[in-house]
Amino acid sequence: MPEWSHVDLPAGVALHRVESGDPRATSRTARRLLRDRNGPLRGADLLVVGDPYGFPAAWDAARRWAGLAVTFEPVPEPGRRPAPADLAVVTPWYPSANNPLAGAFVEATIGAVRAEHPRVSVLHTEDWPYRYDAPDVEAISLAAARLAGRVGPLVRDTPAGEVTRVPVPISSRRDYAAWALGHVEAMRRTLPTGQIEAPIVHGHTGIYGGVVAQRLARPDARVVITEHASFLRPIFKQPAARRLYEEALHRADVFLCVSRYLYDQVRDEFPHHEHKLRVVPNAIDFADFAPRTEPPRDLLRWLYVGRLSEQKGVDRLLSAFFTVAAEEPAATLTLVGAGPLVERIREETARSPYGDRVDLRPAVSPVEVPSLMRAHDLLVHASPAETFGMTVVEAVACGTPVLVAASEGPQETLSGLNRRAGLLVEVSEDPAVLVEGYRELRKHIDELDLPTARATLVERYGREAVATRLREVYAPAEVSEAAEVLAAEVPVPGEEAAPVVAATDATEATGGTVPPGPLPLDTGAPRVVLVSISPPQFKLVRQYVQRLLDRGYRVDVITNDPLQWRRSEVDERVRLLPIDAGERRRPVYRAEQLAVYRVPGKAISVARRRAKGSEALWPELVVSRLERTHSSAARWFHTSVFYPGYRIVRPRVLWKIVWRDVLPKLDLARTERVVVAGVFGVSIGWQLGRLRTDLTVTTSLVPPEPVSR
């Protein structure tokens, strides 16, 4: 494997290569090697699984070698389980042996509040990705689940608290919902009670730590979620992932974003949850990043610290450096990190006449980063999309200038500090932009004021500033409400208002007229009936309902998805009239569910239980393939056979349900209009209009005039 080609092995360590052109043959060779009575496991006490491709071979070895212990990482106390805590932190990113730099910001945030919480439990679900088209893809997931039950979690004590690391094998197919649920199940298996035993649960990233917190926190726990992710848009484009995200947002007591840029994305996607959103940046312990004794005299020693990937702009950074190196014989570049570009970087440096001036180093622990910063003249960061820019702040804290692509995060982080802390350059795929920025910064090096820039960043992101905000959001609701005024006094760059923002008034944005405030509950107020059957733009429909309430109307919502409305935290003045249960009881619907899903599903479930009783993996593999085949066939039958016919009669079916279950609850005499959202509601709206010929029935989401007070 390429990652072993540049490793200097210590004495006494033997490397057994099982290379093959066929991945399936490679896996078989590895299993045979571990089975061999004279092979590497002879006399061994411990087998460490290093990556997801090793799971099937490790499971095979574990059941063949009696007394062989298997682990994912050596720990001082094998078999130890997570203990109850005062504060539980759930995160997919945290410093580990696999990636010492991952999630350093989470560790720093814990440090900011560590003194107030004697028992901190860090629950780290670590992605172990594998190719979705790997030949042993099903065996990987099954063997991982079985080994997790035998191996147990990796629990150790650290200065930040008790850290529990749980490897989560995930397919490279970009399915955020499947990934998130994989994290949930891996953590559920790890916890002694199946839930997180802590009164406060802080999840990092909505789709991972947030979903785990939402699914596994105790019902009485206060749930706080912090969003760091730069990939929210792809998440929101996947319906299943978006639904999980909103469920986490609905469960959260407070939802934090590390930058205004992220705040705006979440608010725009879920405007009805805006009252929960706050901007609370990452915490940085500036005491760990002491400034250098002397400022750099020139900017010839470049440094990059982070993931080595195209998403971070490392390829453009390398090209820009080669251009500068051709002009400056003393220029050097140090790249510190791990990632998919490692081999390409080696190839590029081998081809370039200036490659000998590039120092490629593996990722280091966070404690080694400050000395790296001080040993170089310039931190260069060309990432086109950053939500915060942690290493940028750390470099300035060390007195090292920065040359940074002006993506949303660094723009906010370095607000007011351009040309004092370094230089922000345009986000571009052209390396020449970085080169020109470098020349400009070097020309004006005497204008830098790094001590002042550092002091400004301490005020914004120092431990105490962030700890004050975290104490507020960790406090019970009645306490945190009183603390909102105090929170407003701690400014965030680009944020003029208090961190708690009132719900958006969508009517103002459209030029409508709104009363001074929502009218009180009035059972005699005129009503609007909203027929919401799978609306294509739920967000717009939800905003329309709020505008109706602001104008003094009572709203009745006929819906086939009441859970979606409840997740949106709809006002108590809205009456939900669900018809989903009635539709599920219809004979044609029940017949399809029974024949296509329930009966085959029950048979597969019985087969899976029996297969799990076998030590060998192959029975469960057969059941998994059968289950996948059934899912595909059932999906085809529903979409290609059942639904084309059912959609013809569905409007009539839905109207019968409304006639029987909903109509007696409607007050059509006080109803001013019926609004239809979704094509399957058109028939219902038409039938309601027939019952009262003077009733306005429309699909327009323009609200009527306000009710007179």
Coordinates of N, CA and C in Angstrom, one line a residue, residues 77-256:
E77 N -6.9 0.4 29.8 CA -7.9 -0.4 30.5 C -8.8 -1.1 29.4
P78 N -8.5 -2.2 28.8 CA -9.4 -2.8 27.9 C -10.7 -3.2 28.6
G79 N -11.8 -3.1 27.9 CA -13.1 -3.5 28.6 C -13.7 -2.4 29.4
R80 N -13.0 -1.3 29.5 CA -13.7 -0.1 30.3 C -14.8 0.5 29.5
R81 N -15.9 0.9 30.1 CA -17.0 1.5 29.5 C -17.2 2.9 29.9
P82 N -17.8 3.7 29.0 CA -18.0 5.2 29.4 C -18.8 5.3 30.7
A83 N -18.4 6.3 31.5 CA -19.1 6.5 32.8 C -20.0 7.7 32.6
P84 N -21.0 7.8 33.5 CA -21.9 9.0 33.5 C -21.1 10.2 33.7
A85 N -21.6 11.4 33.3 CA -20.8 12.6 33.3 C -21.7 13.8 33.6
D86 N -21.1 14.9 33.9 CA -21.8 16.2 34.1 C -22.0 16.8 32.7
L87 N -21.1 16.6 31.8 CA -21.1 17.2 30.5 C -20.6 16.1 29.5
A88 N -21.5 15.8 28.5 CA -21.0 14.9 27.5 C -20.9 15.6 26.2
V89 N -19.8 15.4 25.5 CA -19.5 16.1 24.3 C -19.4 15.0 23.2
V90 N -20.3 15.1 22.2 CA -20.3 14.1 21.1 C -19.7 14.8 19.8
T91 N -18.7 14.2 19.3 CA -18.1 14.8 18.1 C -17.5 13.8 17.1
P92 N -17.6 14.0 15.8 CA -17.0 13.2 14.9 C -15.5 13.5 14.6
W93 N -15.1 14.6 15.2 CA -13.7 15.1 15.0 C -13.1 15.3 16.4
Y94 N -11.9 14.7 16.6 CA -11.2 14.9 17.9 C -9.8 14.4 17.6
P95 N -8.8 15.0 18.3 CA -7.4 14.5 18.1 C -7.3 13.0 18.4
S96 N -6.6 12.3 17.5 CA -6.5 10.8 17.7 C -5.2 10.4 17.1
A97 N -4.8 9.1 17.3 CA -3.6 8.6 16.6 C -3.7 8.6 15.1
N98 N -4.9 8.5 14.6 CA -5.1 8.5 13.2 C -5.0 9.9 12.6
N99 N -5.4 10.9 13.3 CA -5.4 12.3 12.9 C -5.2 13.2 14.1
P100 N -3.9 13.5 14.4 CA -3.7 14.3 15.6 C -4.3 15.7 15.6
L101 N -4.5 16.2 14.4 CA -5.0 17.6 14.3 C -6.5 17.7 14.2
A102 N -7.2 16.6 14.0 CA -8.7 16.6 13.8 C -9.3 17.1 15.1
G103 N -10.2 18.0 15.0 CA -11.1 18.5 16.1 C -10.3 19.1 17.2
A104 N -9.2 19.7 17.0 CA -8.5 20.4 18.0 C -9.3 21.5 18.6
F105 N -10.2 22.1 17.8 CA -11.1 23.2 18.3 C -12.1 22.6 19.3
V106 N -12.5 21.4 19.1 CA -13.4 20.8 20.1 C -12.7 20.6 21.5
E107 N -11.5 20.1 21.4 CA -10.7 20.0 22.6 C -10.5 21.4 23.3
A108 N -10.3 22.4 22.5 CA -10.1 23.7 23.1 C -11.4 24.3 23.7
T109 N -12.5 24.0 23.1 CA -13.8 24.4 23.6 C -14.1 23.7 24.9
I110 N -13.8 22.4 25.0 CA -14.0 21.7 26.3 C -13.1 22.4 27.4
G111 N -11.9 22.7 27.0 CA -11.0 23.3 28.0 C -11.5 24.6 28.5
A112 N -12.3 25.4 27.7 CA -12.9 26.6 28.2 C -13.9 26.5 29.3
V113 N -14.5 25.3 29.4 CA -15.6 25.1 30.4 C -15.2 24.0 31.4
R114 N -14.0 23.4 31.2 CA -13.6 22.3 32.0 C -13.8 22.5 33.5
A115 N -13.4 23.6 34.0 CA -13.4 23.9 35.4 C -14.8 23.8 36.0
E116 N -15.9 24.1 35.3 CA -17.2 24.1 35.8 C -17.9 22.7 35.7
H117 N -17.2 21.8 35.1 CA -17.8 20.4 34.9 C -16.7 19.4 35.2
P118 N -16.7 18.9 36.5 CA -15.6 18.0 36.9 C -15.6 16.7 36.1
R119 N -16.8 16.2 35.7 CA -16.9 14.9 35.0 C -17.3 15.2 33.5
V120 N -16.3 15.2 32.6 CA -16.6 15.4 31.2 C -16.3 14.1 30.5
S121 N -17.3 13.8 29.6 CA -17.2 12.6 28.8 C -17.2 13.0 27.3
V122 N -16.1 12.7 26.6 CA -16.0 13.0 25.2 C -16.3 11.7 24.4
L123 N -17.3 11.7 23.7 CA -17.8 10.6 22.9 C -17.4 10.8 21.4
H124 N -16.3 10.2 21.0 CA -15.8 10.5 19.7 C -16.1 9.4 18.7
T125 N -17.0 9.6 17.7 CA -17.3 8.7 16.7 C -16.4 9.0 15.5
E126 N -15.4 8.2 15.2 CA -14.4 8.4 14.2 C -14.7 7.7 12.9
D127 N -14.8 8.5 11.8 CA -15.0 7.8 10.5 C -13.9 7.0 10.1
W128 N -14.2 5.7 9.7 CA -13.2 4.9 9.0 C -13.8 4.6 7.6
P129 N -13.4 5.4 6.7 CA -14.1 5.3 5.3 C -13.5 4.1 4.5
Y130 N -14.3 3.5 3.7 CA -13.9 2.5 2.8 C -14.7 2.7 1.5
R131 N -14.1 2.2 0.4 CA -14.7 2.4 -0.9 C -16.0 1.7 -1.0
Y132 N -17.1 2.4 -1.6 CA -18.4 1.7 -1.7 C -18.4 0.5 -2.6
D133 N -17.4 0.5 -3.5 CA -17.4 -0.6 -4.5 C -16.3 -1.7 -4.1
A134 N -15.9 -1.6 -2.8 CA -14.9 -2.6 -2.4 C -15.5 -4.0 -2.5
P135 N -14.7 -5.0 -2.8 CA -15.3 -6.4 -3.0 C -15.9 -6.9 -1.7
D136 N -15.3 -6.5 -0.5 CA -15.8 -7.1 0.7 C -16.7 -6.0 1.5
V137 N -17.4 -5.2 0.7 CA -18.1 -4.1 1.3 C -19.1 -4.5 2.4
E138 N -19.9 -5.6 2.1 CA -20.8 -6.1 3.1 C -20.1 -6.8 4.3
A139 N -19.1 -7.5 4.0 CA -18.3 -8.2 5.0 C -17.7 -7.2 6.0
I140 N -17.3 -6.0 5.4 CA -16.6 -5.0 6.3 C -17.6 -4.5 7.3
S141 N -18.8 -4.1 6.9 CA -19.8 -3.6 7.9 C -20.2 -4.7 8.9
L142 N -20.4 -5.9 8.4 CA -20.9 -7.0 9.4 C -19.8 -7.3 10.3
A143 N -18.6 -7.5 9.8 CA -17.4 -7.8 10.7 C -17.2 -6.7 11.7
A144 N -17.3 -5.4 11.3 CA -17.1 -4.3 12.2 C -18.2 -4.4 13.4
A145 N -19.4 -4.6 13.0 CA -20.4 -4.7 14.1 C -20.2 -5.8 15.1
R146 N -19.7 -7.0 14.5 CA -19.4 -8.1 15.4 C -18.2 -7.8 16.3
L147 N -17.2 -7.3 15.7 CA -16.0 -7.0 16.5 C -16.3 -5.9 17.5
A148 N -17.2 -5.0 17.2 CA -17.5 -3.9 18.2 C -18.0 -4.5 19.5
G149 N -18.9 -5.6 19.3 CA -19.4 -6.3 20.5 C -18.3 -7.0 21.3
R150 N -17.3 -7.5 20.6 CA -16.3 -8.3 21.3 C -15.2 -7.4 21.8
V151 N -14.8 -6.4 21.0 CA -13.7 -5.5 21.4 C -14.1 -4.5 22.5
G152 N -15.3 -3.9 22.3 CA -15.7 -2.8 23.2 C -15.1 -1.5 22.8
P153 N -15.5 -0.4 23.5 CA -15.0 0.9 23.1 C -13.5 1.2 23.6
L154 N -12.9 2.2 23.1 CA -11.6 2.6 23.5 C -11.8 3.8 24.5
V155 N -11.6 3.6 25.7 CA -11.8 4.6 26.8 C -10.5 4.9 27.5
R156 N -10.2 6.2 27.6 CA -9.0 6.6 28.3 C -9.2 7.9 29.0
D157 N -8.5 8.2 30.0 CA -8.5 9.5 30.7 C -7.5 10.5 30.1
T158 N -8.0 11.7 29.9 CA -7.1 12.8 29.3 C -7.4 14.0 30.1
P159 N -6.5 15.1 29.9 CA -6.8 16.3 30.6 C -8.1 16.9 30.3
A160 N -8.7 16.7 29.1 CA -10.0 17.2 28.8 C -11.1 16.4 29.4
G161 N -10.9 15.2 29.9 CA -11.9 14.4 30.5 C -11.8 13.0 30.0
E162 N -12.8 12.2 30.2 CA -12.8 10.8 29.7 C -13.1 10.8 28.3
V163 N -12.2 10.2 27.4 CA -12.4 10.1 26.0 C -12.8 8.7 25.6
T164 N -13.9 8.6 24.9 CA -14.3 7.3 24.4 C -14.3 7.4 22.8
R165 N -13.5 6.6 22.2 CA -13.3 6.6 20.7 C -14.0 5.4 20.2
V166 N -14.9 5.6 19.2 CA -15.6 4.5 18.6 C -15.4 4.6 17.0
P167 N -14.7 3.6 16.5 CA -14.5 3.6 15.0 C -15.9 3.4 14.3
V168 N -16.2 4.1 13.3 CA -17.4 4.0 12.5 C -17.1 3.7 11.1
P169 N -17.1 2.5 10.6 CA -16.9 2.2 9.2 C -18.0 2.9 8.3
I170 N -17.6 3.6 7.3 CA -18.6 4.3 6.5 C -18.2 4.1 5.0
S171 N -19.2 3.9 4.2 CA -19.0 3.8 2.7 C -18.6 5.1 2.1
S172 N -17.8 5.1 1.1 CA -17.4 6.4 0.5 C -18.6 7.0 -0.4
R173 N -19.7 6.2 -0.5 CA -20.8 6.8 -1.2 C -21.4 7.9 -0.4
R174 N -21.6 9.1 -0.9 CA -21.9 10.3 -0.1 C -23.4 10.2 0.3
D175 N -23.7 9.5 1.3 CA -25.0 9.4 1.9 C -25.0 9.9 3.3
Y176 N -25.3 11.1 3.5 CA -25.1 11.7 4.9 C -26.1 11.1 5.9
A177 N -27.3 10.7 5.5 CA -28.2 10.1 6.4 C -27.7 8.8 6.9
A178 N -27.2 7.9 5.9 CA -26.6 6.6 6.3 C -25.4 6.8 7.2
W179 N -24.6 7.8 6.9 CA -23.4 8.0 7.7 C -23.8 8.4 9.1
A180 N -24.8 9.3 9.2 CA -25.2 9.8 10.6 C -25.8 8.7 11.4
L181 N -26.7 7.9 10.8 CA -27.3 6.7 11.5 C -26.2 5.7 11.9
G182 N -25.2 5.6 11.1 CA -24.1 4.7 11.4 C -23.4 5.2 12.7
H183 N -23.2 6.5 12.8 CA -22.6 7.0 14.0 C -23.5 6.8 15.2
V184 N -24.8 6.9 15.0 CA -25.8 6.7 16.1 C -25.7 5.2 16.6
E185 N -25.7 4.3 15.7 CA -25.8 2.9 16.1 C -24.4 2.5 16.7
A186 N -23.3 3.0 16.2 CA -22.0 2.7 16.8 C -21.9 3.2 18.2
M187 N -22.4 4.4 18.5 CA -22.4 4.9 19.8 C -23.4 4.2 20.7
R188 N -24.6 3.9 20.2 CA -25.6 3.2 21.0 C -25.0 1.9 21.6
R189 N -24.3 1.1 20.7 CA -23.7 -0.1 21.1 C -22.7 0.1 22.2
T190 N -22.0 1.2 22.2 CA -20.9 1.5 23.1 C -21.4 1.9 24.5
L191 N -22.5 2.6 24.6 CA -23.0 3.1 25.9 C -23.6 2.0 26.7
P192 N -23.3 1.9 28.0 CA -23.8 0.8 28.9 C -25.3 0.8 28.9
T193 N -26.0 1.9 28.9 CA -27.4 2.0 29.0 C -28.1 2.2 27.7
G194 N -27.3 2.4 26.6 CA -27.8 2.7 25.3 C -28.2 4.2 25.1
Q195 N -28.0 5.0 26.2 CA -28.2 6.4 26.0 C -27.1 7.2 26.7
I196 N -27.0 8.5 26.4 CA -25.9 9.3 27.0 C -26.3 9.7 28.4
E197 N -25.6 9.3 29.4 CA -25.9 9.6 30.8 C -25.3 10.9 31.2
A198 N -25.9 12.0 30.9 CA -25.4 13.3 31.2 C -26.5 14.3 31.2
P199 N -26.6 15.3 32.1 CA -27.6 16.3 32.1 C -27.4 17.3 30.9
I200 N -26.2 17.5 30.4 CA -25.9 18.4 29.3 C -25.2 17.6 28.3
V201 N -25.7 17.6 27.0 CA -25.1 16.9 25.9 C -24.8 18.0 24.8
H202 N -23.5 18.1 24.5 CA -23.1 19.1 23.5 C -22.6 18.3 22.2
G203 N -23.4 18.4 21.2 CA -23.0 17.7 19.9 C -22.3 18.6 18.9
H204 N -21.3 18.2 18.3 CA -20.6 19.0 17.3 C -20.9 18.5 15.9
T205 N -21.2 19.4 15.1 CA -21.8 19.2 13.7 C -23.2 18.6 13.8
G206 N -24.1 19.3 13.1 CA -25.5 18.9 13.2 C -25.8 17.5 12.7
I207 N -25.2 17.1 11.6 CA -25.5 15.9 10.9 C -24.9 14.7 11.6
Y208 N -23.8 14.9 12.4 CA -23.1 13.8 13.1 C -23.4 13.9 14.6
G209 N -22.6 14.7 15.3 CA -22.8 14.8 16.7 C -24.2 15.3 17.1
G210 N -24.8 16.1 16.3 CA -26.1 16.6 16.6 C -27.1 15.5 16.5
V211 N -27.1 14.7 15.5 CA -28.0 13.6 15.4 C -27.8 12.5 16.5
V212 N -26.5 12.3 16.8 CA -26.3 11.3 17.9 C -26.8 11.9 19.2
A213 N -26.6 13.2 19.5 CA -27.2 13.8 20.7 C -28.7 13.7 20.7
Q214 N -29.3 14.0 19.6 CA -30.8 14.0 19.5 C -31.3 12.6 19.7
R215 N -30.7 11.6 19.2 CA -31.2 10.2 19.3 C -30.9 9.6 20.7
L216 N -29.8 9.9 21.3 CA -29.3 9.2 22.4 C -29.3 10.0 23.7
A217 N -29.5 11.3 23.7 CA -29.6 12.0 25.0 C -30.8 11.6 25.8
R218 N -30.7 11.7 27.1 CA -31.8 11.5 28.0 C -32.9 12.5 27.7
P219 N -34.2 12.1 27.9 CA -35.3 13.0 27.6 C -35.2 14.3 28.4
D220 N -34.6 14.3 29.6 CA -34.4 15.5 30.5 C -33.1 16.2 30.2
A221 N -32.3 15.8 29.3 CA -31.0 16.4 29.1 C -31.2 17.7 28.3
R222 N -30.3 18.7 28.6 CA -30.2 19.9 27.8 C -29.3 19.6 26.7
V223 N -29.7 19.8 25.4 CA -29.0 19.5 24.3 C -28.5 20.8 23.6
V224 N -27.2 20.9 23.4 CA -26.6 22.0 22.7 C -25.9 21.5 21.5
I225 N -26.0 22.1 20.3 CA -25.3 21.6 19.1 C -24.5 22.8 18.5
T226 N -23.3 22.5 18.1 CA -22.5 23.5 17.4 C -22.2 23.0 16.0
E227 N -22.5 23.9 15.1 CA -22.2 23.6 13.7 C -20.9 24.2 13.2
H228 N -20.0 23.3 12.7 CA -18.7 23.8 12.1 C -18.6 23.5 10.6
A229 N -19.5 22.6 10.1 CA -19.3 22.0 8.8 C -19.3 22.9 7.6
S230 N -18.5 22.7 6.7 CA -18.4 23.6 5.5 C -19.3 22.9 4.4
F231 N -20.0 21.8 4.6 CA -20.7 21.0 3.6 C -22.2 21.0 3.9
L232 N -22.7 22.1 4.4 CA -24.2 22.1 4.7 C -25.0 21.9 3.5
R233 N -24.7 22.6 2.4 CA -25.5 22.6 1.2 C -25.7 21.2 0.7
P234 N -24.7 20.4 0.5 CA -24.9 19.0 0.1 C -25.8 18.2 1.1
I235 N -25.7 18.5 2.3 CA -26.6 17.8 3.3 C -28.0 18.2 3.1
F236 N -28.3 19.5 2.9 CA -29.7 19.9 2.7 C -30.3 19.5 1.4
K237 N -29.4 19.1 0.4 CA -30.0 18.6 -0.8 C -30.4 17.2 -0.8
Q238 N -30.0 16.4 0.3 CA -30.5 15.1 0.4 C -31.7 15.0 1.4
P239 N -32.8 14.7 0.9 CA -34.1 14.7 1.7 C -33.9 14.0 3.1
A240 N -33.4 12.8 3.1 CA -33.3 12.0 4.3 C -32.3 12.7 5.3
A241 N -31.2 13.2 4.8 CA -30.2 13.9 5.6 C -30.8 15.2 6.2
R242 N -31.5 15.9 5.3 CA -32.2 17.2 5.7 C -33.2 16.9 6.9
R243 N -33.9 15.8 6.7 CA -34.9 15.5 7.8 C -34.2 15.2 9.1
L244 N -33.1 14.4 9.0 CA -32.4 14.1 10.3 C -31.8 15.4 10.9
Y245 N -31.3 16.3 10.0 CA -30.8 17.5 10.5 C -31.9 18.4 11.2
E246 N -33.0 18.4 10.6 CA -34.1 19.2 11.3 C -34.6 18.6 12.6
E247 N -34.6 17.2 12.6 CA -34.9 16.6 13.9 C -33.9 17.0 15.0
A248 N -32.6 17.0 14.6 CA -31.6 17.4 15.6 C -31.9 18.9 16.0
L249 N -32.2 19.7 15.1 CA -32.4 21.1 15.3 C -33.6 21.3 16.2
H250 N -34.7 20.5 16.0 CA -35.9 20.6 16.8 C -35.6 20.1 18.2
R251 N -34.8 19.1 18.4 CA -34.5 18.6 19.8 C -33.6 19.6 20.5
A252 N -32.7 20.3 19.8 CA -31.7 21.1 20.5 C -32.4 22.3 21.3
D253 N -31.9 22.5 22.5 CA -32.3 23.7 23.2 C -31.7 25.0 22.7
V254 N -30.4 24.9 22.2 CA -29.7 26.0 21.6 C -28.9 25.4 20.5
F255 N -28.8 26.1 19.4 CA -28.0 25.7 18.2 C -27.0 26.7 17.9
L256 N -25.7 26.4 18.1 CA -24.6 27.4 17.9 C -24.0 27.2 16.5

